[in-house]
Amino acid sequence: MPDLRLVLTHTRYQFLEQLRVPISLVASAFFPAAAMLAFVVPFTGADPASATQATAGMMLFGAMSAALIGLSVSVAQDRERPWDPYLRTLPAGPLPRFAGRILTTMAGMLLSVAPVLLISAFLTAAALSPLRLALGIGALLLGAVPFMLMGLFIGYAVAARAAIAVSQVAYFPIAALGGLLVPLEVMPEFVRSLAPFVPSRGAIELMWAAVAGRTPSPVSLAALAAWTLLAAAAATWAYRRDEGRRFS
Amino acid sequence: MNTTTRRTLARTIEATRRYGDVLALDRVSLDIGAGELVGLLGPNGAGKSTLISLFAGLRRPTSGTVELLGGSPADPAVRQGIGVTPQETGLPEALKAGEIVSFVSAHYPSRRDRTDLLARFGLAGLADRQIGGLSGGQKRRLAVALAFAGDPRVVFLDEPTTGLDVEARRTLWEGIRSFHAGGGTVVLTSHYLEEIEALAQRVVVIGRGRVLADGSVQDVRDVVGVRRVSFAAPAVPDLPGVLRGSVENGRVHLLTTDSDLLVTELVRAGTPFADLQVRPTSLEEAFLTITSKEETRA
């Protein structure tokens, strides 16, 4: 596959750019680490099982930030720079740049969950075998796919200023409704009835299956798959529409 | 023109491009032969950039055909043979000058030596400098250098020297000339006649989306070498060789290709006048003249 080398090239330079202006990485890492210290350490930190599950929730919270907010804002900003159309004159299709974005975002996610893992390891009773941790990170990357697609959709659909607002407005409710911030048990009834269908619920159930061996809810997994397809269709639509606009 | 004897590397056939209601290119047919250095000359909004973007595969024609290196510009494999200049305002600020060259050349099967390329465009020793730390002129030269990074057969340079000082402009011209001397084909746009004169052998004048003139630099200079003669006089005298005349606030303005003859005739006619001025017209005025001639002919 001749494009593989180009995918790596695009990933490398996009990641370099992100590392040199690390503000979005810092932002992605800040919220989950702060929430970890504010909610998890004082309330569930002493119990190994609930501390582990809460840590998974915060990792997903951080990854969602990188996917939804980080990706949508960087796509929307890039679209406003003349560099973006220039790249389309280079001898490569859209794949290397697209794949580079996804891989860079994934790398950013892994960096942004590191503080959560450190806080969890040193300040709570959470315990994980290396195998469970690896499975959990795999589940995190898989579960984050629909959020990356949503980030691409927002980034290609609206201008940069709007992308910041839209992605943040989407981010907190989706995270809260899925029970990432506060356990669903303490939520009102209508939230609990809505939760299984929210994409963050399927993603967190996937992570809990990976780190704790819990059986995930089939309804939530099906909803996650449906959200992934929907977000993929929306992202493709927005990308084509954007190309169409620049063609015109 | 001897372009018919050369192998065609790029061409448009009756290419039309609309943006909504605006007609940016109107049935343009143009052949670019191997080894040519072609200047596209025209005022802002004439359609030069649209034409370049058709060749670079950025846009598709609304109707008509665009061919590049025997294929379609929409095909990435075909674009391996071309180089394009980005706008310098868009270069990724966080990357280093050398990194951006390596990034661009990674897309091409054969590539220019990075150190050599930077040196050729007056950027020696700046490979490790972040783009955000370069001056405007350095960014502009870097942007133009990127067009050559992949060792292309044809480069398309859209306004390559806009905003550069005289020295930086000459450095850039040298870079473009040496590429051409090595057999490369260059298509560049400009609204400076002197830039086209300094570089191009063939000039294509574009106005309102149409090719108005296509020929040697000398041919086109004769067409666009229009001067404005103005003086204060109560009435417009009848004079030879006037392309266009107008009266504003008691001053007569006449456009002509032969200002010497016109002034001689003005004096000979004996009409009283004062405050005579002769100055070269802006390209804008020259284009208006050509365009209006075009329209009256049509």
Coordinates of C-alpha atoms in Angstrom, one line a residue:
Chain A
M1 CA 0.0 0.0 0.0
P2 CA 1.8 3.1 -1.2
D3 CA -0.3 5.5 0.8
L4 CA 0.9 4.0 4.1
R5 CA 4.2 5.9 4.0
L6 CA 2.3 9.1 3.4
V7 CA -0.1 8.4 6.2
L8 CA 2.9 8.1 8.5
T9 CA 4.4 11.3 7.1
H10 CA 1.2 13.3 7.6
T11 CA 0.8 11.8 11.1
R12 CA 4.3 12.7 12.0
Y13 CA 4.1 16.4 11.0
Q14 CA 0.6 16.9 12.4
F15 CA 1.7 15.4 15.7
L16 CA 4.9 17.6 15.7
E17 CA 2.7 20.7 15.2
Q18 CA 0.5 19.6 18.1
L19 CA 3.4 19.0 20.4
R20 CA 4.9 22.4 19.6
V21 CA 1.6 24.2 20.4
P22 CA 0.5 21.9 23.2
I23 CA -2.4 24.0 24.5
S24 CA -5.1 21.7 23.2
L25 CA -3.3 18.7 24.7
V26 CA -3.1 20.5 28.0
A27 CA -6.8 21.4 27.8
S28 CA -7.8 17.8 27.0
A29 CA -5.7 16.5 29.9
F30 CA -6.9 19.2 32.4
F31 CA -10.7 18.5 32.7
P32 CA -10.5 14.7 33.4
A33 CA -7.5 15.2 35.8
A34 CA -9.4 17.9 37.6
A35 CA -12.6 15.9 37.7
M36 CA -10.6 12.9 38.9
L37 CA -9.3 14.9 41.9
A38 CA -12.6 16.5 42.6
F39 CA -15.0 13.6 42.3
V40 CA -13.2 10.2 42.2
V41 CA -10.4 10.6 44.8
P42 CA -12.6 11.8 47.7
F43 CA -15.7 9.8 47.0
T44 CA -14.9 6.4 45.4
G45 CA -11.1 6.4 45.8
A46 CA -11.1 3.9 48.7
D47 CA -13.0 1.1 46.9
P48 CA -10.9 -0.8 44.3
A49 CA -13.8 -1.8 42.0
S50 CA -15.6 1.5 41.9
A51 CA -12.3 3.5 41.7
T52 CA -11.3 1.4 38.7
Q53 CA -14.6 2.0 37.0
A54 CA -14.5 5.7 37.8
T55 CA -11.0 5.9 36.4
A56 CA -12.2 4.4 33.2
G57 CA -15.0 7.0 33.1
M58 CA -12.5 9.8 33.4
M59 CA -10.2 8.3 30.7
L60 CA -13.2 8.3 28.4
F61 CA -14.1 11.8 29.5
G62 CA -10.6 13.0 28.5
A63 CA -10.6 11.1 25.2
M64 CA -14.0 12.5 24.3
S65 CA -12.5 16.0 24.8
A66 CA -9.6 15.3 22.4
A67 CA -12.0 13.7 19.9
L68 CA -14.9 16.1 20.0
I69 CA -13.4 19.4 20.9
G70 CA -9.8 19.0 19.8
L71 CA -10.5 17.4 16.4
S72 CA -13.4 19.7 15.5
V73 CA -11.6 22.9 16.3
S74 CA -8.4 21.9 14.5
V75 CA -10.3 20.8 11.4
A76 CA -12.4 23.9 11.4
Q77 CA -9.3 26.1 11.9
D78 CA -7.3 24.3 9.2
R79 CA -10.1 24.8 6.7
E80 CA -9.8 28.5 7.2
R81 CA -6.1 28.6 6.3
P82 CA -4.9 28.6 2.7
W83 CA -2.6 25.6 3.6
D84 CA -5.5 23.2 3.3
P85 CA -6.4 23.8 -0.3
Y86 CA -2.6 23.8 -1.1
L87 CA -2.4 20.3 0.4
R88 CA -5.0 19.2 -2.1
T89 CA -2.7 20.1 -5.0
L90 CA -0.1 17.6 -3.7
P91 CA -0.1 14.2 -5.4
A92 CA -2.1 12.4 -2.7
G93 CA -5.8 11.8 -2.2
P94 CA -7.6 12.8 1.0
L95 CA -6.7 9.6 2.8
P96 CA -3.3 10.4 4.2
R97 CA -4.4 13.7 5.7
F98 CA -7.6 12.2 7.1
A99 CA -5.8 9.1 8.6
G100 CA -3.1 11.4 9.9
R101 CA -5.7 13.4 11.8
I102 CA -7.3 10.3 13.3
L103 CA -3.9 8.9 14.4
T104 CA -2.7 12.3 15.8
T105 CA -5.9 12.6 17.7
M106 CA -5.5 9.1 19.1
A107 CA -1.9 9.9 20.2
G108 CA -3.3 13.1 21.8
M109 CA -5.9 11.0 23.6
L110 CA -3.3 8.7 25.0
L111 CA -1.3 11.6 26.3
S112 CA -4.3 13.3 27.8
V113 CA -5.3 10.1 29.8
A114 CA -1.9 9.8 31.3
P115 CA -2.5 12.2 34.2
V116 CA -5.8 10.3 35.0
L117 CA -3.9 7.1 35.1
L118 CA -1.2 8.5 37.4
I119 CA -3.7 10.0 39.8
S120 CA -5.6 6.7 39.8
A121 CA -2.5 4.7 40.5
F122 CA -1.1 6.9 43.3
L123 CA -4.2 8.4 44.9
T124 CA -6.9 5.7 44.7
A125 CA -7.3 2.0 45.5
A126 CA -7.9 1.2 41.8
A127 CA -5.9 -1.8 40.7
L128 CA -5.4 -3.1 37.2
S129 CA -3.2 -5.8 35.6
P130 CA -1.1 -4.8 32.7
L131 CA -3.3 -6.9 30.4
R132 CA -6.5 -5.3 31.6
L133 CA -4.9 -1.8 31.2
A134 CA -3.9 -2.7 27.6
L135 CA -7.4 -4.0 26.9
G136 CA -8.9 -0.8 28.5
I137 CA -6.8 1.4 26.2
G138 CA -7.9 -0.6 23.2
A139 CA -11.5 -0.2 24.3
L140 CA -10.9 3.5 24.8
L141 CA -9.6 4.0 21.2
L142 CA -12.4 1.9 19.8
G143 CA -15.1 3.6 21.9
A144 CA -13.7 7.0 20.9
V145 CA -14.3 6.4 17.1
P146 CA -17.8 7.8 17.0
F147 CA -16.7 10.9 18.9
M148 CA -13.8 11.5 16.4
L149 CA -16.3 11.1 13.6
M150 CA -18.6 13.7 15.3
G151 CA -15.6 15.9 15.7
L152 CA -14.8 15.6 12.0
F153 CA -18.5 16.3 11.2
I154 CA -18.5 19.5 13.3
G155 CA -15.1 20.6 12.0
Y156 CA -16.2 20.3 8.4
A157 CA -19.7 21.6 8.9
V158 CA -19.1 24.9 10.8
A159 CA -16.5 27.7 11.1
A160 CA -13.8 27.6 13.8
R161 CA -15.5 29.9 16.3
A162 CA -18.8 27.9 16.0
A163 CA -16.9 24.6 16.3
I164 CA -15.6 25.6 19.7
A165 CA -19.1 26.3 21.0
V166 CA -20.9 23.5 19.3
S167 CA -18.4 20.8 20.4
Q168 CA -18.4 22.0 24.0
V169 CA -22.2 22.1 24.1
A170 CA -22.2 18.5 22.8
Y171 CA -19.4 17.3 25.0
F172 CA -20.6 17.8 28.6
P173 CA -24.2 16.6 28.1
I174 CA -23.1 13.5 26.2
A175 CA -20.5 12.7 28.9
A176 CA -23.0 13.4 31.8
L177 CA -25.9 11.5 30.3
G178 CA -23.7 8.4 29.8
G179 CA -22.8 8.4 33.5
L180 CA -19.1 9.3 33.1
L181 CA -19.1 12.1 35.6
V182 CA -21.5 11.0 38.2
P183 CA -22.8 7.4 38.5
L184 CA -26.2 6.9 36.9
E185 CA -27.7 5.7 40.2
V186 CA -27.8 9.2 41.6
M187 CA -29.2 10.7 38.4
P188 CA -32.9 11.5 37.9
E189 CA -35.2 8.9 36.4
F190 CA -35.4 10.4 32.9
V191 CA -31.6 10.5 32.6
R192 CA -31.5 6.8 33.5
S193 CA -34.0 5.9 30.9
L194 CA -32.1 7.9 28.3
A195 CA -28.6 6.7 29.2
P196 CA -28.5 3.4 27.4
F197 CA -29.0 5.1 24.0
V198 CA -26.3 7.8 24.5
P199 CA -23.0 6.9 22.7
S200 CA -20.8 7.6 25.7
R201 CA -22.8 4.8 27.6
G202 CA -21.9 2.1 25.0
A203 CA -18.2 3.3 25.1
I204 CA -18.0 3.2 28.8
E205 CA -19.6 -0.2 29.0
L206 CA -17.0 -1.4 26.5
M207 CA -14.3 -0.1 28.7
W208 CA -15.7 -1.6 31.9
A209 CA -15.9 -4.9 30.1
A210 CA -12.2 -4.5 29.2
V211 CA -10.9 -3.4 32.6
A212 CA -13.3 -5.2 35.0
G213 CA -14.8 -8.0 32.9
R214 CA -18.4 -6.7 33.3
T215 CA -20.9 -7.8 30.8
P216 CA -21.8 -4.8 28.6
S217 CA -25.5 -4.0 27.9
P218 CA -26.3 -5.1 24.4
V219 CA -28.7 -2.2 23.9
S220 CA -25.9 0.3 24.6
L221 CA -23.4 -1.5 22.3
A222 CA -26.0 -1.5 19.5
A223 CA -26.6 2.2 20.1
L224 CA -22.9 2.8 20.0
A225 CA -22.6 1.0 16.7
A226 CA -25.6 3.0 15.3
W227 CA -24.1 6.3 16.5
T228 CA -20.8 5.3 14.8
L229 CA -22.6 4.7 11.5
L230 CA -24.6 7.9 11.8
A231 CA -21.5 10.0 12.7
A232 CA -19.6 8.4 9.8
A233 CA -22.3 9.3 7.4
A234 CA -22.6 12.9 8.8
A235 CA -18.8 13.4 8.6
T236 CA -18.6 12.1 5.0
W237 CA -21.5 14.4 4.1
A238 CA -19.9 17.4 5.7
Y239 CA -16.5 16.7 4.1
R240 CA -18.0 16.4 0.6
R241 CA -20.1 19.5 1.1
D242 CA -17.0 21.4 2.2
E243 CA -15.1 20.2 -0.9
G244 CA -18.1 21.2 -3.0
R245 CA -18.1 24.6 -1.4
R246 CA -14.4 25.2 -2.1
F247 CA -14.9 23.9 -5.6
S248 CA -17.5 26.5 -6.1
Chain B
M1 CA 4.5 31.7 -32.0
N2 CA 6.4 28.5 -32.2
T3 CA 4.5 26.8 -29.4
T4 CA 2.9 24.3 -31.8
T5 CA 6.2 22.6 -32.4
R6 CA 6.6 21.9 -28.7
R7 CA 5.0 19.0 -26.9
T8 CA 2.0 20.2 -24.9
L9 CA 2.3 19.6 -21.2
A10 CA -0.9 21.3 -20.1
R11 CA -3.9 22.7 -21.8
T12 CA -7.4 23.9 -21.5
I13 CA -10.0 23.5 -24.2
E14 CA -13.0 25.8 -24.0
A15 CA -12.7 25.8 -20.2
T16 CA -15.4 27.8 -18.5
R17 CA -15.7 28.2 -14.7
R18 CA -18.6 29.9 -12.9
Y19 CA -18.9 30.7 -9.2
G20 CA -22.7 30.9 -8.9
D21 CA -23.6 33.8 -11.2
V22 CA -20.1 35.0 -11.6
L23 CA -18.3 34.0 -14.8
A24 CA -14.6 33.6 -13.8
L25 CA -13.4 31.9 -17.0
D26 CA -15.1 32.1 -20.3
R27 CA -14.3 29.4 -22.8
V28 CA -10.5 29.7 -22.4
S29 CA -8.4 27.5 -24.7
L30 CA -4.7 27.6 -23.9
D31 CA -1.7 25.3 -24.6
I32 CA 1.4 25.2 -22.5
G33 CA 4.3 23.6 -24.2
A34 CA 7.3 21.8 -22.7
G35 CA 10.0 24.2 -21.6
E36 CA 8.0 27.3 -21.9
L37 CA 8.0 30.1 -19.4
V38 CA 4.5 31.6 -19.6
G39 CA 3.3 34.7 -17.8
L40 CA -0.4 35.1 -17.2
L41 CA -1.0 38.8 -16.9
G42 CA -4.2 40.5 -15.8
P43 CA -5.8 42.6 -13.1
N44 CA -7.3 41.2 -9.9
G45 CA -10.4 39.2 -10.6
A46 CA -9.4 38.6 -14.2
G47 CA -9.5 34.8 -13.8
K48 CA -5.7 34.0 -13.5
S49 CA -6.0 32.3 -10.2
T50 CA -9.0 30.3 -11.3
L51 CA -7.1 29.1 -14.3
I52 CA -4.1 28.1 -12.1
S53 CA -6.5 26.3 -9.8
L54 CA -7.9 24.3 -12.7
F55 CA -4.4 23.1 -13.7
A56 CA -3.6 22.3 -10.1
G57 CA -6.6 20.1 -9.7
L58 CA -8.1 22.3 -7.0
R59 CA -11.2 23.1 -9.0
R60 CA -13.0 21.5 -11.9
P61 CA -14.2 23.5 -14.9
T62 CA -18.0 24.1 -15.1
S63 CA -17.7 23.0 -18.8
G64 CA -14.8 22.3 -21.1
T65 CA -11.7 20.3 -20.6
V66 CA -8.4 20.6 -18.6
E67 CA -5.5 18.3 -19.5
L68 CA -2.3 18.0 -17.5
L69 CA 0.7 15.9 -18.6
G70 CA -1.6 13.8 -20.7
G71 CA -4.1 13.1 -18.0
S72 CA -6.5 14.8 -15.6
P73 CA -5.4 17.2 -12.9
A74 CA -7.9 15.4 -10.6
D75 CA -5.6 12.3 -10.7
P76 CA -3.0 12.4 -7.9
A77 CA -0.6 10.3 -10.0
V78 CA -0.7 13.0 -12.7
R79 CA 0.0 15.7 -10.1
Q80 CA 3.4 14.1 -9.3
G81 CA 4.7 16.0 -12.2
I82 CA 3.6 19.5 -11.0
G83 CA 4.5 21.9 -8.3
V84 CA 2.3 24.6 -6.8
T85 CA 3.0 27.5 -4.5
P86 CA 0.9 27.9 -1.3
Q87 CA 0.0 31.3 0.0
E88 CA 2.6 32.1 2.6
T89 CA 0.0 33.3 5.1
G90 CA -1.1 29.7 5.5
L91 CA 2.2 27.9 6.2
P92 CA 2.0 25.9 9.4
E93 CA 3.8 28.3 11.9
A94 CA 4.9 25.6 14.3
L95 CA 6.9 23.6 11.8
K96 CA 10.5 24.3 10.8
A97 CA 11.4 25.5 7.3
G98 CA 13.4 22.3 6.6
E99 CA 10.5 20.1 7.9
I100 CA 8.0 21.7 5.6
V101 CA 10.2 21.1 2.6
S102 CA 10.7 17.4 3.6
F103 CA 7.0 17.1 4.2
V104 CA 6.1 18.3 0.7
S105 CA 8.8 16.4 -1.1
A106 CA 7.7 13.2 0.6
H107 CA 4.7 13.2 -1.7
Y108 CA 6.9 13.0 -4.8
P109 CA 8.8 10.0 -6.3
S110 CA 11.9 12.1 -7.0
R111 CA 12.8 15.2 -4.9
R112 CA 15.3 18.0 -4.8
D113 CA 18.0 18.2 -2.2
R114 CA 16.7 20.2 0.7
T115 CA 19.8 22.2 1.5
D116 CA 20.3 23.0 -2.2
L117 CA 16.7 24.0 -2.6
L118 CA 16.7 26.4 0.4
A119 CA 20.0 27.9 -0.7
R120 CA 18.7 28.5 -4.2
F121 CA 15.8 30.6 -2.8
G122 CA 18.0 32.6 -0.4
L123 CA 17.1 30.5 2.7
A124 CA 20.5 28.9 3.4
G125 CA 20.9 28.2 7.1
L126 CA 17.3 28.6 7.9
A127 CA 16.2 24.9 7.8
D128 CA 16.0 24.7 11.6
R129 CA 14.0 28.0 12.0
Q130 CA 10.3 27.7 12.8
I131 CA 8.2 29.2 10.1
G132 CA 6.5 31.5 12.7
G133 CA 10.0 33.1 13.2
L134 CA 10.6 33.8 9.5
S135 CA 10.1 37.3 8.0
G136 CA 7.3 37.8 5.5
G137 CA 9.8 37.8 2.6
Q138 CA 11.4 34.6 3.8
K139 CA 8.0 32.9 4.1
R140 CA 7.1 34.0 0.6
R141 CA 10.4 32.6 -0.8
L142 CA 9.9 29.4 1.2
A143 CA 6.3 29.1 -0.2
V144 CA 7.7 29.4 -3.8
A145 CA 10.5 27.0 -3.1
L146 CA 7.9 24.4 -2.1
A147 CA 6.7 24.3 -5.7
F148 CA 10.1 22.9 -6.7
A149 CA 10.5 20.5 -3.8
G150 CA 9.2 17.4 -5.7
D151 CA 11.5 18.0 -8.8
P152 CA 8.4 18.7 -11.0
R153 CA 8.2 19.1 -14.7
V154 CA 5.8 22.1 -14.6
V155 CA 5.4 24.6 -11.8
F156 CA 2.4 26.9 -11.4
L157 CA 3.3 30.1 -9.4
D158 CA 0.4 32.3 -8.5
E159 CA 1.7 35.9 -7.7
P160 CA 5.1 34.6 -6.6
T161 CA 6.6 37.9 -5.7
T162 CA 3.7 39.9 -4.2
G163 CA 4.9 41.9 -1.3
L164 CA 8.6 41.3 -1.7
D165 CA 11.3 43.9 -1.7
V166 CA 13.5 44.3 -4.8
E167 CA 16.3 42.1 -3.6
A168 CA 14.1 39.3 -2.5
R169 CA 12.3 39.5 -5.8
R170 CA 15.6 39.2 -7.7
T171 CA 16.6 36.1 -5.6
L172 CA 13.2 34.5 -6.5
W173 CA 13.5 35.4 -10.2
E174 CA 17.0 33.7 -10.2
G175 CA 15.5 30.5 -8.7
I176 CA 12.7 30.5 -11.3
R177 CA 15.2 31.2 -14.1
S178 CA 17.5 28.4 -13.1
F179 CA 14.6 25.9 -13.0
H180 CA 13.6 27.0 -16.5
A181 CA 17.2 26.8 -17.7
G182 CA 17.3 23.2 -16.6
G183 CA 14.3 22.4 -18.9
G184 CA 11.5 23.0 -16.5
T185 CA 8.2 24.6 -17.6
V186 CA 6.9 27.6 -15.7
V187 CA 3.4 29.2 -15.6
L188 CA 3.3 32.2 -13.4
T189 CA 0.7 34.9 -12.8
S190 CA 1.4 38.5 -12.0
H191 CA -0.1 41.9 -12.3
Y192 CA 3.2 43.5 -12.8
L193 CA 4.2 43.9 -16.4
E194 CA 7.8 44.3 -15.4
E195 CA 7.9 41.0 -13.7
I196 CA 6.5 39.2 -16.7
E197 CA 9.0 41.1 -18.8
A198 CA 11.9 40.0 -16.6
L199 CA 10.9 36.3 -16.7
A200 CA 8.5 35.3 -19.4
Q201 CA 9.0 34.6 -23.0
R202 CA 5.3 34.3 -23.7
V203 CA 2.6 36.4 -22.2
V204 CA -1.0 35.6 -22.0
V205 CA -3.2 38.6 -21.1
I206 CA -6.4 37.6 -19.3
G207 CA -9.2 40.0 -18.6
R208 CA -12.8 39.3 -17.5
G209 CA -12.2 35.5 -17.8
R210 CA -11.0 35.7 -21.4
V211 CA -7.7 35.5 -23.2
L212 CA -7.2 39.0 -24.6
A213 CA -3.8 38.6 -26.1
D214 CA -1.3 35.8 -26.4
G215 CA 2.2 36.4 -27.8
S216 CA 5.7 37.5 -27.1
V217 CA 6.5 40.1 -24.4
Q218 CA 7.1 42.7 -27.1
D219 CA 3.7 42.0 -28.8
V220 CA 1.9 42.4 -25.5
R221 CA 3.9 45.5 -24.5
D222 CA 2.7 47.2 -27.6
V223 CA -0.8 46.3 -26.8
V224 CA -0.7 47.3 -23.2
G225 CA 1.9 50.1 -23.5
V226 CA -0.8 52.7 -23.2
R227 CA 0.0 56.2 -21.9
R228 CA -2.3 58.7 -20.4
V229 CA -1.9 62.3 -21.6
S230 CA -3.8 64.9 -19.6
F231 CA -4.0 68.7 -19.6
A232 CA -6.3 71.5 -18.7
A233 CA -8.3 72.8 -21.7
P234 CA -11.8 74.1 -22.2
A235 CA -12.7 71.5 -24.9
V236 CA -11.5 68.2 -26.2
P237 CA -9.5 68.9 -29.4
D238 CA -9.7 66.3 -32.3
L239 CA -6.5 64.4 -32.1
P240 CA -5.1 61.2 -33.8
G241 CA -4.5 57.9 -32.0
V242 CA -6.8 58.4 -29.1
L243 CA -8.0 55.2 -27.7
R244 CA -10.3 56.8 -25.1
G245 CA -11.0 60.3 -24.0
S246 CA -12.7 61.9 -21.1
V247 CA -13.1 65.3 -19.4
E248 CA -13.0 65.6 -15.6
N249 CA -13.1 68.9 -13.7
G250 CA -11.9 70.8 -16.7
R251 CA -9.0 68.4 -17.4
V252 CA -8.8 66.3 -20.5
H253 CA -7.6 62.8 -20.2
L254 CA -6.6 60.9 -23.3
L255 CA -5.3 57.3 -23.6
T256 CA -2.9 56.6 -26.4
T257 CA -0.2 54.2 -27.5
D258 CA 1.8 57.0 -29.1
S259 CA 2.0 59.9 -26.7
D260 CA 4.8 61.7 -28.7
L261 CA 2.6 61.9 -31.8
L262 CA -0.4 63.0 -29.7
V263 CA 1.5 65.8 -28.0
T264 CA 3.0 67.0 -31.3
E265 CA -0.5 67.1 -32.8
L266 CA -1.8 68.9 -29.7
V267 CA 0.7 71.7 -30.1
R268 CA 0.2 71.8 -33.8
A269 CA -3.5 72.1 -33.5
G270 CA -3.0 75.4 -31.6
T271 CA -5.6 74.7 -29.0
P272 CA -4.8 76.5 -25.7
F273 CA -3.9 74.1 -22.9
A274 CA -2.0 74.1 -19.6
D275 CA -0.4 71.8 -17.1
L276 CA 0.5 68.9 -19.6
Q277 CA 1.2 65.5 -18.1
V278 CA 2.2 62.3 -19.7
R279 CA 2.4 59.2 -17.6
P280 CA 2.3 55.4 -18.1
T281 CA -1.1 54.0 -17.4
S282 CA -1.7 51.4 -14.8
L283 CA -2.2 47.9 -16.1
E284 CA -5.8 48.3 -14.9
E285 CA -6.3 51.1 -17.3
A286 CA -4.5 49.3 -20.1
F287 CA -6.8 46.3 -19.6
L288 CA -9.9 48.4 -19.6
T289 CA -8.7 49.8 -23.0
I290 CA -8.1 46.4 -24.4
T291 CA -11.3 45.0 -23.0
S292 CA -13.4 47.8 -24.4
K293 CA -11.7 47.4 -27.8
E294 CA -12.5 43.7 -27.6
E295 CA -16.1 44.6 -26.8
T296 CA -16.6 47.0 -29.6
R297 CA -15.1 44.5 -32.0
A298 CA -17.4 41.8 -30.8

